[in-house]
Structure formats: C-alpha cells, structure tokens
CSV table of C-alpha atoms and ligand atoms in Angstrom, one decimal:
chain,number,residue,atom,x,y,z
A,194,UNK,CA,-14.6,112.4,110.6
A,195,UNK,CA,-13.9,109.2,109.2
A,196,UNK,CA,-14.2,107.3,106.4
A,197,UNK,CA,-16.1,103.9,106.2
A,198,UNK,CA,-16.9,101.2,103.7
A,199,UNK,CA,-20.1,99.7,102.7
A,200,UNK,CA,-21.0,97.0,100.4
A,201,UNK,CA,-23.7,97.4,98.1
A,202,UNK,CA,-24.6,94.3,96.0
A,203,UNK,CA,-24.4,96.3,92.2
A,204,UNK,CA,-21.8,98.8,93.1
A,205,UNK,CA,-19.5,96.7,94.7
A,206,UNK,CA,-17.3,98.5,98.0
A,207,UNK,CA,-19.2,102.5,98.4
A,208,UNK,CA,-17.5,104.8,101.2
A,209,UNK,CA,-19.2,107.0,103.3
A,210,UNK,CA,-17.5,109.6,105.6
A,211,UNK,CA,-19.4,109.8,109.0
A,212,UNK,CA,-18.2,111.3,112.5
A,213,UNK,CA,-16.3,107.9,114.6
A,214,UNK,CA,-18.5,106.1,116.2
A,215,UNK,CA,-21.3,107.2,114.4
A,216,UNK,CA,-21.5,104.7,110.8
A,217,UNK,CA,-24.9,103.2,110.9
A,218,UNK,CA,-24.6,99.6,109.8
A,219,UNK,CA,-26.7,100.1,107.1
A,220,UNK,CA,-26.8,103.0,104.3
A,221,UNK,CA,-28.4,103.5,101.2
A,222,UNK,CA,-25.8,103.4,98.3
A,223,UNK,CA,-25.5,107.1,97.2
A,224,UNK,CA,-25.1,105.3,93.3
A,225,UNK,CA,-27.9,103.2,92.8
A,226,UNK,CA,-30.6,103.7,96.6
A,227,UNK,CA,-29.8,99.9,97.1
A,228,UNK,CA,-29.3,99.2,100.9
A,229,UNK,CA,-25.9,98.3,101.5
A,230,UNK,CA,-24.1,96.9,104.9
A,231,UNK,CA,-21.4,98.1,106.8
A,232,UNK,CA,-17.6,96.5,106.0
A,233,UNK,CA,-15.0,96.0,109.0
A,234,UNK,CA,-11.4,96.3,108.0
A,235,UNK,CA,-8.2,97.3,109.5
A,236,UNK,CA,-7.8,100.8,110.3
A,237,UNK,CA,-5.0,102.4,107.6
A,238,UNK,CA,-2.8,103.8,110.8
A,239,UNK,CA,0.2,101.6,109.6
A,240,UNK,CA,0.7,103.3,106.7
A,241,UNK,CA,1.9,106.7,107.8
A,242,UNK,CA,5.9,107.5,108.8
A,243,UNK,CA,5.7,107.3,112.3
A,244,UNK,CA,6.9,110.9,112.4
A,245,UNK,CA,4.9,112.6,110.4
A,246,UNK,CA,2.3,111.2,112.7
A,247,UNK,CA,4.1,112.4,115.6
A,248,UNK,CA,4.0,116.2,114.7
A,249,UNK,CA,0.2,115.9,113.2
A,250,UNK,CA,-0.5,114.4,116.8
A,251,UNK,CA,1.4,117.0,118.8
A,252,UNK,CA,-0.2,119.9,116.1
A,253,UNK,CA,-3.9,118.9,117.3
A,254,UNK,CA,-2.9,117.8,121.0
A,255,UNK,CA,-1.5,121.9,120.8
A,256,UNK,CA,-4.8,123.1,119.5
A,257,UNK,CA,-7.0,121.3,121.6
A,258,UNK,CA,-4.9,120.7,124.6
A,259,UNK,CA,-2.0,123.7,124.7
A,260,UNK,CA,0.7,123.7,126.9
A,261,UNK,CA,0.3,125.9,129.9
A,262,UNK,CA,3.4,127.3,131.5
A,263,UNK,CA,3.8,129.0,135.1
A,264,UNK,CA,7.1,130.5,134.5
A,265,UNK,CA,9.4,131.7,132.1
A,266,UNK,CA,11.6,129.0,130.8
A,267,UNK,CA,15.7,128.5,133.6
A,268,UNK,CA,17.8,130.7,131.9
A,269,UNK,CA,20.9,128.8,130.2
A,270,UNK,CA,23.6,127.5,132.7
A,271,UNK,CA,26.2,128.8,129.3
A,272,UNK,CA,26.5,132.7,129.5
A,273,UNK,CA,25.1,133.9,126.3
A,274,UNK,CA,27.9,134.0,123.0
A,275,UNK,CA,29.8,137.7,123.1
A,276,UNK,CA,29.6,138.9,120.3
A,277,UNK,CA,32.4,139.7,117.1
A,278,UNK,CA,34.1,142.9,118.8
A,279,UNK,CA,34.4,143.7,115.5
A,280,UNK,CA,30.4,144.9,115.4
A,281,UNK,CA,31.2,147.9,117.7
A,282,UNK,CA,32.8,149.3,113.9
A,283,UNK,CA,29.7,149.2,112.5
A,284,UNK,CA,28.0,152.6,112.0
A,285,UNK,CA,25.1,153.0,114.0
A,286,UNK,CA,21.6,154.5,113.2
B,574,LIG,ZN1,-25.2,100.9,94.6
C-alpha cells in the first residue's frame, strides 16, 4: 500500500492510501465530496538510514523470497574452543 496526495480545492492537499499502481487520478475528497486531482511528488525513500532500510528489505525479501539451502553450512577450518578444564569439577546431574 501506498500513500498518495490529492488536491482538493477547499481542503487544500487530502491523502489517500491505495495499493501502487492503483491511485486513480481523480478521487472524491473524503472531507467535503469535492472531486480532487491526483499530486506527483518525490517519493520519501531518502529519508530513511540506509540501514534500517537494508534489514526491513532483507526482513520481507525473507518472507517472500527465503533462502533455500542444499547443505548444511562447511564446518569451520578453526577446531572448535576446548573448553576451561576446570568444568570437568563441576558436579554433574
Ligand atoms: Zn475537500
């Protein structure tokens, strides 16, 4: 959904929420019925920090569009930490 601007002549700028690519030119203001025309202006993408945008993009590219994998992930060149020997003195359950 987005949202788009219309003029109307005794309201001044009325917005409307629409799916994209759907706006009509024309609406009826929902304040007064008075017909009122579609405005073009820049799209607010600027305004976001680039990323913030990057995770909301990569959040709905993972809903709609998740990563498949085929295999499980290389196992890590590094052997795995050992652990404190120290944890052996630990009482057990
Ligand atoms: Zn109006």
């Amino acid at each position: 959904m987005a949202t788009y601007t219309y003029r109307c002549t005794p309201d001044g700028p009325v917005d409307a929420v629409f799916p994209i690519g759907t706006a009509p030119p024309t609406i009826s203001c929902p304040h007064c019925g008075e017909t009122s025309t579609r405005l073009f202006s820049a799209p607010m993408l600027g305004l976001a920090d680039r990323g913030r945008m990057a995770v909301i993009d990569r959040a709905e590219s993972s809903r709609t569009d998740p990563a498949v994998v085929s295999a499980p992930p290389p196992k890590p060149s590094r052997p795995a930490p050992r652990l404190d020997p120290r944890t052996r003195l630990l009482p057990r359950p």
